[in-house]
Structures are given as structure tokens and as C-alpha cells.
Coordinates of C-alpha atoms in Angstrom, one line a residue:
Chain A
M1 CA 23.5 -15.7 2.9
T2 CA 24.6 -14.2 6.3
G3 CA 22.7 -17.1 8.8
A4 CA 21.1 -14.3 10.6
E5 CA 17.6 -13.5 10.8
V6 CA 17.4 -10.3 8.4
F7 CA 14.6 -7.5 8.9
F8 CA 14.4 -5.1 6.2
K9 CA 12.5 -1.3 6.5
C10 CA 11.5 -1.0 2.8
E11 CA 11.7 2.7 2.1
N12 CA 11.2 2.3 -1.2
F13 CA 7.5 2.1 -0.3
Q14 CA 6.9 5.0 1.5
R15 CA 5.9 8.3 -0.2
I16 CA 7.7 9.9 -2.9
G17 CA 9.7 6.5 -2.7
A18 CA 12.1 7.3 -0.1
F19 CA 12.3 7.9 3.8
K20 CA 13.1 11.7 3.0
F21 CA 9.4 12.0 3.0
R22 CA 8.9 11.5 6.9
G23 CA 11.6 14.3 7.8
A24 CA 10.3 16.8 5.7
Y25 CA 6.3 15.9 7.0
N26 CA 7.6 16.2 10.8
A27 CA 9.6 19.6 9.9
L28 CA 6.8 21.1 8.1
S29 CA 3.9 20.0 10.6
K30 CA 5.8 21.6 13.3
L31 CA 6.1 24.8 11.7
S32 CA 3.9 28.1 14.0
D33 CA 0.9 29.3 11.9
E34 CA 2.7 32.1 10.9
Q35 CA 5.5 29.8 9.4
R36 CA 3.2 28.2 7.8
S37 CA 1.0 30.6 5.9
R38 CA 4.5 32.3 4.7
G39 CA 5.9 29.5 3.6
V40 CA 9.0 27.5 2.6
L41 CA 11.8 27.0 0.7
T42 CA 14.6 24.1 -0.1
Y43 CA 17.2 23.4 -2.1
S44 CA 17.8 20.2 -3.3
S45 CA 17.5 17.8 -6.2
G46 CA 16.9 14.5 -4.6
N47 CA 14.1 13.2 -2.7
H48 CA 14.6 15.3 -0.6
A49 CA 12.9 17.7 -3.4
Q50 CA 10.3 15.5 -3.9
A51 CA 9.5 15.3 -0.1
V52 CA 9.0 18.6 0.6
A53 CA 6.8 19.2 -2.5
L54 CA 4.6 16.4 -1.4
A55 CA 4.4 17.6 2.0
S56 CA 3.7 21.0 1.3
S57 CA 1.0 20.4 -0.7
L58 CA -0.6 17.9 1.4
L59 CA -0.2 20.4 4.5
G60 CA -1.5 23.3 2.3
I61 CA 1.7 25.5 2.4
R62 CA 3.3 27.2 -0.2
A63 CA 7.0 26.0 -1.1
V64 CA 9.6 27.2 -3.2
I65 CA 12.2 24.3 -4.6
V66 CA 15.7 25.6 -5.1
M67 CA 16.6 23.5 -7.9
P68 CA 20.1 23.3 -10.1
S69 CA 19.2 23.7 -14.3
D70 CA 20.9 20.9 -15.1
A71 CA 19.2 18.7 -12.5
P72 CA 17.8 15.2 -14.5
R73 CA 14.4 16.1 -16.2
V74 CA 12.8 13.0 -14.8
K75 CA 14.0 14.7 -11.0
L76 CA 12.5 17.9 -12.0
S77 CA 9.0 16.6 -13.2
A78 CA 8.7 14.3 -10.3
T79 CA 9.0 17.2 -8.1
Q80 CA 6.6 19.5 -9.7
G81 CA 4.1 16.4 -10.0
Y82 CA 3.7 16.5 -6.4
L83 CA 3.9 20.5 -6.0
G84 CA 0.6 22.4 -5.1
E85 CA -0.4 25.1 -7.2
T86 CA 0.8 27.9 -5.4
S87 CA 4.1 26.7 -5.2
Q88 CA 7.2 26.4 -7.4
V89 CA 10.5 25.3 -8.4
V90 CA 13.3 28.0 -9.2
Q91 CA 16.0 27.1 -11.3
F92 CA 19.4 29.0 -11.4
D93 CA 22.9 28.1 -12.7
K94 CA 25.2 26.3 -10.6
H95 CA 28.4 28.3 -11.9
E96 CA 26.7 31.7 -11.0
I97 CA 25.1 31.1 -7.2
T98 CA 25.3 28.7 -4.9
R99 CA 22.0 26.6 -3.7
E100 CA 22.5 28.0 -0.1
E101 CA 23.1 31.4 -1.4
L102 CA 20.3 31.6 -3.8
G103 CA 18.2 30.2 -1.4
A104 CA 19.0 32.5 1.3
K105 CA 18.3 35.2 -0.9
I106 CA 14.8 34.2 -1.7
A107 CA 13.8 33.2 1.6
N108 CA 14.7 36.5 3.5
E109 CA 12.8 38.4 0.5
H110 CA 9.6 36.4 1.2
G111 CA 9.9 35.6 5.0
L112 CA 10.0 32.2 3.3
T113 CA 11.3 29.2 6.3
I114 CA 14.4 27.2 4.9
I115 CA 14.0 23.2 5.5
P116 CA 17.2 21.7 5.0
P117 CA 17.7 18.2 3.6
Y118 CA 19.1 17.0 6.7
D119 CA 20.5 19.2 9.2
H120 CA 17.8 20.2 11.1
P121 CA 16.1 18.4 14.4
G122 CA 12.7 18.1 13.2
V123 CA 13.9 16.2 10.0
I124 CA 16.1 14.5 12.0
A125 CA 13.3 13.0 14.3
G126 CA 11.2 12.5 11.4
Q127 CA 13.7 10.2 9.8
G128 CA 14.1 8.5 13.2
T129 CA 11.1 7.0 12.9
V130 CA 12.3 4.6 10.2
A131 CA 13.9 2.7 13.2
L132 CA 10.8 3.5 15.7
E133 CA 8.5 1.5 13.1
L134 CA 10.5 -1.0 12.6
F135 CA 11.2 -1.9 16.7
E136 CA 7.7 -1.8 16.9
E137 CA 7.1 -4.5 14.6
V138 CA 9.8 -6.6 14.9
G139 CA 11.1 -6.1 18.5
D140 CA 14.4 -6.0 19.4
L141 CA 17.7 -6.3 17.5
D142 CA 21.4 -7.0 17.6
R143 CA 21.8 -4.8 15.4
L144 CA 21.2 -2.1 12.7
Y145 CA 22.3 -1.1 9.4
V146 CA 21.8 2.2 8.3
C147 CA 23.3 4.2 5.0
V148 CA 24.7 7.5 5.7
G149 CA 24.9 10.9 3.6
G150 CA 24.2 13.8 5.6
G151 CA 23.4 11.5 8.6
G152 CA 19.5 12.6 9.4
L153 CA 18.6 8.6 8.8
L154 CA 21.6 7.5 10.4
S155 CA 21.3 10.1 13.7
G156 CA 17.5 9.8 13.9
C157 CA 17.6 5.8 13.8
A158 CA 20.5 5.9 16.3
V159 CA 19.0 7.7 18.7
V160 CA 15.6 5.8 18.5
A161 CA 17.8 2.6 19.0
K162 CA 19.2 3.8 21.8
A163 CA 15.9 4.5 23.5
M164 CA 14.0 1.4 22.5
C165 CA 17.0 -1.2 22.2
P166 CA 19.9 -0.1 24.0
V167 CA 22.3 -3.0 23.5
C168 CA 21.3 -2.8 19.3
R169 CA 24.7 -2.4 17.9
V170 CA 23.8 0.9 15.7
I171 CA 26.4 0.6 12.2
G172 CA 26.3 3.4 9.4
V173 CA 27.2 2.4 6.1
E174 CA 28.7 4.8 3.1
P175 CA 30.7 4.8 -0.2
E176 CA 34.2 4.0 0.0
L177 CA 34.6 7.5 -2.4
A178 CA 32.2 9.7 -0.3
N179 CA 33.2 8.4 3.2
D180 CA 33.6 11.7 4.6
A181 CA 31.4 10.1 7.8
C182 CA 33.6 6.8 8.5
R183 CA 36.4 9.7 8.7
S184 CA 35.1 11.6 10.7
F185 CA 33.5 9.2 13.0
S186 CA 36.9 7.7 13.6
E187 CA 38.7 10.8 14.4
G188 CA 36.3 13.0 15.9
L189 CA 36.6 16.2 13.4
L190 CA 34.5 16.8 10.9
H191 CA 35.6 15.8 7.0
T192 CA 34.0 16.6 3.9
V193 CA 34.8 15.5 0.6
S194 CA 33.5 17.1 -2.4
N195 CA 31.9 16.1 -6.0
S196 CA 32.4 12.7 -5.4
A197 CA 31.4 10.3 -8.4
T198 CA 30.2 7.8 -6.0
I199 CA 27.0 5.5 -7.7
A200 CA 25.1 6.1 -4.4
D201 CA 23.8 9.6 -5.2
G202 CA 21.9 10.2 -2.0
A203 CA 25.4 9.9 -0.3
R204 CA 27.6 12.5 -2.3
T205 CA 26.6 14.9 0.3
P206 CA 29.7 16.7 1.0
S207 CA 30.0 16.1 5.2
L208 CA 27.8 15.4 8.3
G209 CA 25.8 18.6 9.9
R210 CA 25.9 20.6 12.6
F211 CA 22.8 18.6 14.1
T212 CA 23.9 15.2 13.0
F213 CA 27.7 15.0 13.5
P214 CA 27.2 14.8 17.3
L215 CA 24.2 12.9 17.3
V216 CA 26.5 10.2 15.1
M217 CA 29.2 10.6 17.5
Q218 CA 27.2 9.7 20.4
N219 CA 24.4 7.3 19.2
V220 CA 26.5 5.2 16.5
D221 CA 28.4 2.3 17.4
E222 CA 30.6 1.5 14.5
M223 CA 30.8 3.2 11.0
M224 CA 31.9 1.0 7.9
D225 CA 32.5 1.8 3.7
V226 CA 32.0 -0.2 0.7
S227 CA 33.1 -0.2 -2.7
E228 CA 31.2 0.7 -5.6
S229 CA 31.1 -2.6 -7.4
A230 CA 29.6 -4.0 -3.9
I231 CA 26.8 -1.6 -3.9
T232 CA 25.9 -2.5 -7.6
D233 CA 26.0 -6.3 -7.0
T234 CA 23.6 -5.7 -3.6
M235 CA 21.4 -3.5 -5.8
R236 CA 21.3 -6.4 -8.3
L237 CA 20.5 -8.8 -5.6
V238 CA 18.0 -7.1 -4.2
W239 CA 16.1 -6.9 -7.3
E240 CA 17.1 -10.1 -8.7
R241 CA 15.8 -11.9 -5.6
M242 CA 14.3 -9.7 -3.7
K243 CA 12.2 -8.6 -6.5
L244 CA 12.6 -5.0 -5.2
V245 CA 13.2 -2.0 -7.3
I246 CA 15.6 -0.2 -5.1
E247 CA 18.2 3.2 -6.0
P248 CA 22.0 2.9 -5.3
T249 CA 21.8 4.6 -1.5
G250 CA 19.0 1.9 -0.9
A251 CA 21.6 -0.6 -0.8
L252 CA 24.4 0.7 0.8
A253 CA 23.1 -0.8 4.5
L254 CA 22.9 -4.1 2.7
S255 CA 26.3 -3.8 1.2
G256 CA 27.4 -3.0 4.9
L257 CA 25.9 -6.3 6.5
L258 CA 27.3 -8.4 3.1
K259 CA 30.8 -7.3 3.7
H260 CA 31.2 -9.8 6.7
A261 CA 28.3 -11.8 6.3
R262 CA 29.1 -14.5 8.4
D263 CA 30.1 -12.0 11.1
A264 CA 26.4 -11.9 11.6
E265 CA 25.2 -15.5 12.4
G266 CA 22.4 -16.5 14.4
L267 CA 21.7 -12.5 14.4
R268 CA 18.8 -10.6 14.7
V269 CA 19.7 -8.0 12.1
G270 CA 17.7 -5.4 11.1
V271 CA 18.6 -3.6 7.4
V272 CA 17.1 -0.1 5.9
I273 CA 16.4 0.2 2.4
S274 CA 16.4 3.7 1.9
G275 CA 14.5 4.2 -1.5
G276 CA 14.0 3.2 -4.7
N277 CA 14.0 6.0 -7.2
V278 CA 16.0 5.3 -9.8
D279 CA 16.1 5.7 -13.5
I280 CA 15.0 2.4 -15.4
A281 CA 16.3 4.0 -18.3
S282 CA 19.8 4.1 -17.0
L283 CA 20.0 1.0 -15.4
S284 CA 21.8 -1.0 -18.3
S285 CA 25.1 1.3 -17.9
M286 CA 24.2 0.2 -14.4
F287 CA 24.7 -3.0 -14.9
H288 CA 27.0 -2.9 -18.0
G289 CA 29.9 -5.2 -16.7
D290 CA 27.1 -8.3 -17.4
Chain B
M1 CA -5.6 6.3 -11.7
T2 CA -8.6 4.1 -11.7
G3 CA -11.0 5.6 -8.5
A4 CA -11.0 2.0 -7.3
E5 CA -9.4 0.2 -4.2
V6 CA -7.2 -1.9 -5.6
F7 CA -5.6 -4.7 -3.8
F8 CA -2.5 -6.5 -5.0
K9 CA -1.5 -10.0 -5.1
C10 CA 2.3 -10.1 -5.0
E11 CA 3.6 -13.6 -6.4
N12 CA 6.7 -11.9 -7.8
F13 CA 7.5 -12.7 -3.8
Q14 CA 6.1 -15.9 -4.0
R15 CA 9.2 -18.8 -3.3
I16 CA 11.0 -19.2 -6.9
G17 CA 9.9 -15.6 -7.7
A18 CA 6.4 -16.9 -9.3
F19 CA 2.8 -18.4 -8.3
K20 CA 4.1 -22.1 -10.4
F21 CA 5.6 -23.0 -6.9
R22 CA 2.1 -23.2 -5.7
G23 CA 0.8 -25.6 -8.1
A24 CA 3.9 -27.9 -8.3
Y25 CA 4.4 -28.3 -4.6
N26 CA 0.7 -29.3 -4.3
A27 CA 0.9 -31.9 -7.1
L28 CA 4.0 -33.2 -5.9
S29 CA 2.0 -33.1 -2.5
K30 CA -0.4 -35.5 -3.5
L31 CA 1.6 -37.8 -4.9
S32 CA 1.6 -42.0 -3.4
D33 CA 4.6 -43.1 -1.9
E34 CA 5.6 -45.1 -4.6
Q35 CA 5.2 -42.1 -7.2
R36 CA 7.3 -40.7 -4.9
S37 CA 9.9 -43.3 -4.8
R38 CA 10.2 -43.3 -8.2
G39 CA 10.2 -39.4 -9.2
V40 CA 8.9 -37.3 -10.9
L41 CA 9.2 -35.6 -14.9
T42 CA 8.4 -31.9 -16.3
Y43 CA 9.4 -30.2 -19.7
S44 CA 9.4 -26.4 -19.2
S45 CA 11.9 -23.6 -20.2
G46 CA 10.1 -21.2 -17.8
N47 CA 9.1 -20.6 -14.0
H48 CA 7.2 -24.2 -14.0
A49 CA 10.5 -25.8 -14.5
Q50 CA 12.1 -23.6 -11.4
A51 CA 9.2 -24.3 -9.3
V52 CA 9.0 -28.4 -10.3
A53 CA 13.3 -28.1 -9.0
L54 CA 12.3 -26.4 -5.7
A55 CA 9.4 -28.7 -4.8
S56 CA 10.4 -31.9 -5.6
S57 CA 14.2 -31.0 -3.8
L58 CA 12.1 -30.0 -0.6
L59 CA 10.1 -32.9 -0.8
G60 CA 12.8 -35.3 -1.4
I61 CA 11.8 -36.2 -4.4
R62 CA 13.9 -37.0 -7.4
A63 CA 13.4 -34.7 -10.4
V64 CA 14.0 -34.9 -14.7
I65 CA 13.5 -31.5 -16.1
V66 CA 13.6 -31.3 -19.6
M67 CA 14.5 -28.5 -21.1
P68 CA 15.2 -27.2 -24.7
S69 CA 19.3 -26.4 -25.2
D70 CA 18.7 -23.2 -26.6
A71 CA 17.0 -22.2 -23.2
P72 CA 18.5 -19.1 -22.0
R73 CA 21.2 -19.7 -19.6
V74 CA 19.8 -17.8 -16.8
K75 CA 16.9 -19.7 -16.6
L76 CA 19.1 -23.4 -17.0
S77 CA 21.0 -22.2 -13.9
A78 CA 18.7 -21.2 -12.1
T79 CA 16.6 -24.4 -12.3
Q80 CA 20.1 -26.2 -11.6
G81 CA 20.3 -24.1 -9.1
Y82 CA 17.2 -24.9 -7.1
L83 CA 17.5 -28.8 -7.5
G84 CA 18.5 -31.7 -5.4
E85 CA 21.2 -33.2 -5.6
T86 CA 19.4 -36.8 -7.1
S87 CA 17.6 -34.7 -9.8
Q88 CA 19.0 -33.3 -13.3
V89 CA 18.1 -31.5 -16.1
V90 CA 18.2 -32.9 -19.6
Q91 CA 18.5 -30.8 -22.4
F92 CA 17.4 -31.6 -26.5
D93 CA 17.4 -30.1 -29.6
K94 CA 14.1 -28.8 -30.7
H95 CA 14.4 -29.6 -33.8
E96 CA 14.9 -33.4 -33.9
I97 CA 12.7 -33.6 -30.6
T98 CA 9.3 -32.5 -29.2
R99 CA 9.6 -32.0 -25.4
E100 CA 6.5 -34.2 -25.0
E101 CA 8.0 -36.8 -26.9
L102 CA 11.1 -36.8 -24.8
G103 CA 9.6 -36.4 -21.6
A104 CA 7.2 -39.4 -22.5
K105 CA 9.9 -41.4 -23.7
I106 CA 12.4 -40.8 -19.9
A107 CA 9.1 -41.4 -18.0
N108 CA 8.0 -44.6 -19.4
E109 CA 11.6 -45.4 -19.4
H110 CA 12.0 -45.2 -15.3
G111 CA 8.7 -45.2 -14.2
L112 CA 8.5 -41.0 -14.0
T113 CA 4.9 -39.0 -12.5
I114 CA 4.4 -36.2 -15.0
I115 CA 3.8 -32.6 -13.7
P116 CA 2.8 -30.7 -16.4
P117 CA 3.0 -26.8 -16.4
Y118 CA -0.9 -26.1 -16.3
D119 CA -3.3 -29.1 -17.3
H120 CA -3.5 -30.7 -13.9
P121 CA -5.9 -30.8 -11.1
G122 CA -3.6 -31.2 -8.5
V123 CA -1.9 -27.6 -10.1
I124 CA -4.7 -26.2 -10.8
A125 CA -5.8 -26.3 -7.2
G126 CA -1.9 -25.0 -6.0
Q127 CA -2.5 -22.1 -8.3
G128 CA -5.9 -21.4 -6.8
T129 CA -4.6 -20.6 -3.3
V130 CA -3.7 -17.6 -4.7
A131 CA -7.2 -16.2 -4.9
L132 CA -7.5 -18.2 -1.7
E133 CA -5.1 -16.1 0.5
L134 CA -6.1 -12.7 -1.6
F135 CA -9.7 -13.2 -0.4
E136 CA -8.8 -14.2 3.3
E137 CA -6.9 -11.6 3.8
V138 CA -9.1 -8.9 2.0
G139 CA -12.0 -10.2 2.1
D140 CA -14.7 -9.9 -0.9
L141 CA -13.8 -8.2 -4.2
D142 CA -15.9 -6.9 -6.8
R143 CA -13.6 -7.5 -9.7
L144 CA -10.8 -9.8 -9.8
Y145 CA -8.2 -9.8 -12.6
V146 CA -5.7 -12.7 -13.7
C147 CA -3.5 -13.2 -16.4
V148 CA -3.8 -16.4 -18.6
G149 CA -1.5 -18.6 -20.6
G150 CA -2.5 -22.5 -20.3
G151 CA -5.0 -21.5 -18.0
G152 CA -3.9 -23.3 -14.5
L153 CA -3.4 -20.1 -12.6
L154 CA -7.1 -18.7 -13.8
S155 CA -9.1 -21.8 -13.6
G156 CA -8.0 -22.1 -10.0
C157 CA -8.6 -19.0 -8.9
A158 CA -12.0 -18.6 -10.5
V159 CA -13.1 -22.2 -8.8
V160 CA -12.0 -20.3 -5.3
A161 CA -13.7 -16.9 -6.3
K162 CA -17.0 -18.7 -7.1
A163 CA -17.1 -20.7 -3.9
M164 CA -15.9 -17.9 -1.7
C165 CA -17.6 -14.5 -3.4
P166 CA -19.7 -15.7 -6.3
V167 CA -20.6 -11.9 -7.0
C168 CA -16.8 -11.1 -7.8
R169 CA -16.4 -10.8 -11.4
V170 CA -13.4 -12.8 -12.7
I171 CA -11.5 -11.4 -15.2
G172 CA -9.2 -13.6 -17.4
V173 CA -6.3 -11.3 -18.9
E174 CA -4.0 -12.5 -22.1
P175 CA -1.6 -10.7 -25.0
E176 CA -3.3 -9.7 -28.1
L177 CA -0.6 -11.1 -29.8
A178 CA -1.9 -14.8 -27.8
N179 CA -5.1 -14.2 -27.5
D180 CA -5.9 -18.0 -28.1
A181 CA -8.1 -18.1 -24.7
C182 CA -9.9 -15.0 -25.8
R183 CA -10.8 -16.9 -29.1
S184 CA -11.6 -20.1 -27.3
F185 CA -13.9 -18.3 -24.6
S186 CA -16.2 -16.7 -27.0
E187 CA -16.9 -19.2 -29.3
G188 CA -16.6 -21.9 -26.6
L189 CA -14.3 -24.2 -28.8
L190 CA -10.7 -24.5 -28.1
H191 CA -8.4 -22.2 -30.5
T192 CA -4.5 -22.4 -30.4
V193 CA -1.7 -20.0 -31.2
S194 CA 1.9 -21.2 -32.2
N195 CA 5.1 -19.2 -31.3
S196 CA 3.8 -16.0 -30.2
A197 CA 6.4 -13.3 -29.9
T198 CA 4.4 -11.7 -27.2
I199 CA 6.6 -10.3 -24.7
A200 CA 4.7 -12.1 -21.8
D201 CA 6.2 -15.0 -22.0
G202 CA 4.8 -16.8 -19.4
A203 CA 1.3 -16.6 -21.9
R204 CA 3.3 -17.9 -25.2
T205 CA 1.2 -21.4 -24.0
P206 CA -0.2 -22.7 -27.6
S207 CA -3.8 -23.1 -25.9
L208 CA -6.0 -23.6 -22.9
G209 CA -5.9 -27.5 -21.5
R210 CA -8.3 -30.5 -21.4
F211 CA -8.7 -29.9 -17.5
T212 CA -8.6 -25.8 -17.6
F213 CA -10.6 -25.0 -21.1
P214 CA -14.0 -26.4 -19.1
L215 CA -13.0 -24.5 -16.0
V216 CA -12.7 -21.4 -17.3
M217 CA -15.8 -21.6 -19.7
Q218 CA -17.8 -22.4 -16.5
N219 CA -16.0 -19.8 -14.1
V220 CA -14.7 -16.9 -15.4
D221 CA -17.4 -14.2 -16.4
E222 CA -14.9 -12.1 -18.8
M223 CA -12.0 -12.7 -21.2
M224 CA -9.9 -9.6 -22.9
D225 CA -6.3 -9.0 -24.6
V226 CA -4.1 -6.1 -24.3
S227 CA -1.4 -4.6 -26.6
E228 CA 2.4 -5.3 -26.4
S229 CA 2.7 -1.3 -25.4
A230 CA 0.3 -1.8 -22.5
I231 CA 2.1 -4.7 -21.4
T232 CA 5.7 -2.3 -21.6
D233 CA 3.5 0.3 -19.9
T234 CA 2.0 -1.2 -17.5
M235 CA 5.2 -3.2 -16.2
R236 CA 7.4 0.3 -16.2
L237 CA 4.7 1.8 -14.4
V238 CA 5.0 -0.9 -11.2
W239 CA 8.8 -1.0 -11.5
E240 CA 8.3 3.3 -11.0
R241 CA 5.7 3.8 -9.0
M242 CA 5.4 0.6 -7.1
K243 CA 8.8 -0.4 -6.8
L244 CA 8.2 -4.1 -7.9
V245 CA 10.1 -6.0 -10.0
I246 CA 7.9 -7.8 -11.9
E247 CA 7.7 -10.0 -15.0
P248 CA 6.0 -8.6 -18.4
T249 CA 3.3 -11.7 -17.7
G250 CA 3.2 -10.1 -14.5
A251 CA 2.0 -6.9 -15.8
L252 CA -0.6 -8.7 -17.8
A253 CA -3.4 -8.4 -15.0
L254 CA -3.3 -5.0 -14.2
S255 CA -3.0 -4.2 -18.0
G256 CA -6.5 -5.6 -17.8
L257 CA -7.7 -2.9 -15.3
L258 CA -5.7 0.1 -16.4
K259 CA -7.3 -0.3 -20.1
H260 CA -10.7 0.7 -19.1
A261 CA -9.7 2.0 -15.8
R262 CA -12.5 4.5 -14.9
D263 CA -15.0 1.6 -15.4
A264 CA -14.1 0.3 -12.2
E265 CA -14.3 3.5 -9.8
G266 CA -15.8 2.8 -6.1
L267 CA -15.2 -0.8 -6.6
R268 CA -13.0 -3.1 -4.9
V269 CA -10.6 -4.8 -7.0
G270 CA -7.8 -7.6 -6.7
V271 CA -5.1 -7.9 -8.9
V272 CA -2.9 -11.0 -9.5
I273 CA 1.2 -10.1 -10.1
S274 CA 1.8 -13.3 -11.7
G275 CA 5.6 -13.0 -10.9
G276 CA 9.2 -11.2 -11.2
N277 CA 11.5 -13.3 -12.9
V278 CA 13.3 -11.1 -15.8
D279 CA 16.4 -10.7 -17.0
I280 CA 17.5 -7.3 -15.8
A281 CA 20.1 -7.3 -18.5
S282 CA 17.6 -7.5 -21.3
L283 CA 15.4 -4.2 -19.5
S284 CA 17.3 -1.6 -21.7
S285 CA 16.0 -3.3 -24.9
M286 CA 12.4 -4.0 -23.0
F287 CA 12.0 0.1 -22.5
H288 CA 14.2 0.6 -25.7
G289 CA 11.5 3.6 -27.3
D290 CA 12.4 5.8 -24.3

């Protein structure tokens, strides 16, 4: 389809089913003994919640996960399944308080360290090991396509690429419906989106962060966006032809490559498949056009 | 879940999405020059049709694929997509003629060699490379679970296992709704089923064959069957937790292991995932119970 040699980094096979485990585990590993003994807190209803739940359980650290009361049951039960015995999920009503406010309040009361989903040096460094392993395994690449939500994965991978393979062109891909990072990148000014309806739920984050925005500006070569139908078509292609279960956000990077497919002819291209946590029961509605 | 160390041979990643490519390619490779120049014929509406289509195209051999006129469009178009230019699909009305009759008629007229889906030494040997590669890669195993339809994969793998790792217990797994091989194995007498409604379409074959039945009797240690709900549950488990797209038949071997899961505790177990060709659009109906 592309005429390129394409290397996929399959983070759908990662623990908890997505790259988020890397950042959470790395950030928790770097805590001081005192921080460890007090515990950590995060707010997320997605893969980061499961990542912190599992990493804290493996490291014997108490964790509090703040999650909206209307989070999908499947995500709630997955997170609870990974949590250690001393840890817990705290649910809240989105109409009464924001997750940041409630998170800060609980963290203050109990001396917990907050592990945010992307805007944190330890998290970013952890996500960068995705690119580190890919370069170590396949060698130099001409291009590397990475999806963008809050920019933790993209900025971590871009820092690694510039160190290990400076000629590699790093390209961030996000949904058209949530293209705040594209706009931020082209104007050098932080844009935000709110409540995006994109099917790629991992990219619904409102904006790049305090750490990720400058790292993206310095280390990423290009940003592009893709349509909702391109994301769905790519996800279906990967399911049907590559036999991999991937989530919509996991299809973003490949959608970016396929948008101008023949443009990569003859090149060695890396594509990060970010995760595979999708509700099987909801598939028929995703593919209802067929 | 099992306490065992489990090694999966993922034939859903094989060319055409199933192990069938191995047998077809091997059988076609062993044809004489004269047979090659005349061409081959097969009758199948499943993975074997696609396997012969691709193998013949790669080897530059003309192929005729006999397929019922009510075969699913997705299988018809997949087969046509793999076929070389000089080859063709011939469709027929199941109520007027059987595939064997029509196949024999066309093969006779044109001097084509028939490549049956399983009951053929070259096909069986090709399927056996599944186990060959698994033993070469992971070393000795205590058990090997393999699905059974016509017995090509099972008998090929069992022959390999007895040669490479004689202590390995080879276990064939088929659906309760099509358990002709289980009954044939326990009684030493060939049983048949017709028009089984099992979801595992690759195991709907009426019986073991002239070559596969004796090979199964000699080399397989145990046969077992699994329920339709066990097949669906296992398929869902593999999709959701292993992030692999597998077809119902591809879930049979693991269903066999999970039926008495703790019984394999501490063992090294091989499980063949036979294929991943499933119609994504039909998934919701497969999982409608949820």
C-alpha cells in the first residue's frame, strides 16, 4: 500500500494493553522512599488509570484513582482489577467538582504524590522507551509516526529519535476533530479543544502540557491531522489484515502514514500502535457503515 | 489462569490469515513440471480456497477454485483478490451438483490436479510445519493442543511432535457440535457429521480422511470436545486480553486447555491458534449475549 518498509511498535501488546504502563511505572519508580510510603494519586478514566493501578500494585505503593461516576463500567472494573489491596478508586460527580480540584484536595489531605497522565518528566521519559526499543530493534528509520493526545508519547519518542537517529523525521498525528496540537505547533502558541467527539478517545485531551508543548516544538518535525473516517478505516484495516486488536487512538499513526501513502515509497518507516483497549461490544456501532 | 507456561503459535499472522497456506504451498511445490503446466483445482469456500489461490499465484500455476454460489461475498472476493490472472473461481448451485462431482468433471476435462483441503500427504506435511517451527523456537513441550476439522493440521503436527519431542502429549480439540473425530478416535471407527451448526466453521468438515484418520490414531494421544459457549468465551478472551483477532476455529485449541485449566499447572504447553479470518461485521451477533 505504501511502497515503504513499515515497522510497527505494537503497544497493544504492552501490559494493560497500551503504552501508558511505561510512563506510570517509570514515574512511580523514581519516587523517594517517603513519597512511596505515602502513596500516589491520579485522575483518569482511561488507560493511564489502569497503568497507575498496575504499576502501583507491582511496586507496593498505595494508589488513589479519581474517576468520574459516569465512567464506563468496563474501564472502572479493569482499573479495580489491577489495583492492589490498599488502593482504591474514588468516584465523583463531574457537575459538582472537577477532577483536578478533587484530586488536589485528596492528595493534600493524605500527602499523596500526583501522577498526571502526560505532563510529567518521568511519565514522558517512560513513554519515550517506545521509540528507544523500536530503534534498538530495527535500526535507523527515515520517519516515525506517533499519535498525539496530551503529547506524552510524542514528546518522549521525539526526544529519543533526535538522540538516536537525528535524520529521522518525527511526525505527530491527531484527529481533525481534536487538532489543538496541530494548531499549537503551526502557530507556536498553545491551543485547546474541549469535549471533542472524536472516536479516538485517547486524543480527547484538551491541550499539550507545560512540559510536552516545548518538547514537541523542539523535537517534532511535522504535525498532521486525520479524519474520523480515516481513523475507522485504518482501524478496520489493521483488524482485518494484520489481525491485531487496536483501539481508535492506536490507528492514528498509521492513518497519518496512509494519508499520503505513496509519499513514503522506498523509505523505512516506524509506526507506533499506541494501544488496544476497545470495547468489543461497541464494535458494530463503530463499523455500522458496512 | 492455568499456572502453565503457554506458547502460542499464531497462525492468524500467517499469509492469507490461516495455517492453510502451508499445506497448499507445499502440495503445489511438489507437483511435477507437467502437472504445474496443466494447473490445479480445489473446492473450498474457506481458508483453503484462499491458500490455493495465493500459492498458485506465487508459483505461477493456473488454478480453478470451485465455490458454492451462496458462499459469503467476503470469502469470494478475498479468494479472487489472491488469484493470478490465468486462474478463476467457478461457482455452482449446491442443490444441483456436489462440489466433488463438479470438481472431478472440470479437473478431468482440463487435466487439472486436485488439491483437496486436508486429505493429501503434501497438504498434511505442510500443515505439520506449524509444530516444527514451534518446537524449533521454544524447545520441548509437555502438551500440544491443536484444533481438528478434517485432521490435516492435527495429523501433521502430531507426526512432527512424535519425531521431535516424543514425550509431548498431543491433544486434538473439536466442537461438541461436530465431534466426529472424538468419536472416531475413541471407537477406532470413522464417524461423520453433516451440516454441523458450530460457530467454528473450519471444523464443520464431515469426517477425518483416508490419510488423516490413521495418522491421528497413531500419533495423537487424546481427543476432546468443547461447547459453543466455551469457543465464544475463549475467542473473546483472546481478543480482549491478548489483542489478537482470531476466528472461532482459532479458539478451539485454547478452549481445550482452559476446559481443565489447572490440570496443566507447571507444564510447558503449546497452543496452535489456527487462523484469524473472521467477518468483523458479524462480531456483534457472535457476542450478542453481552
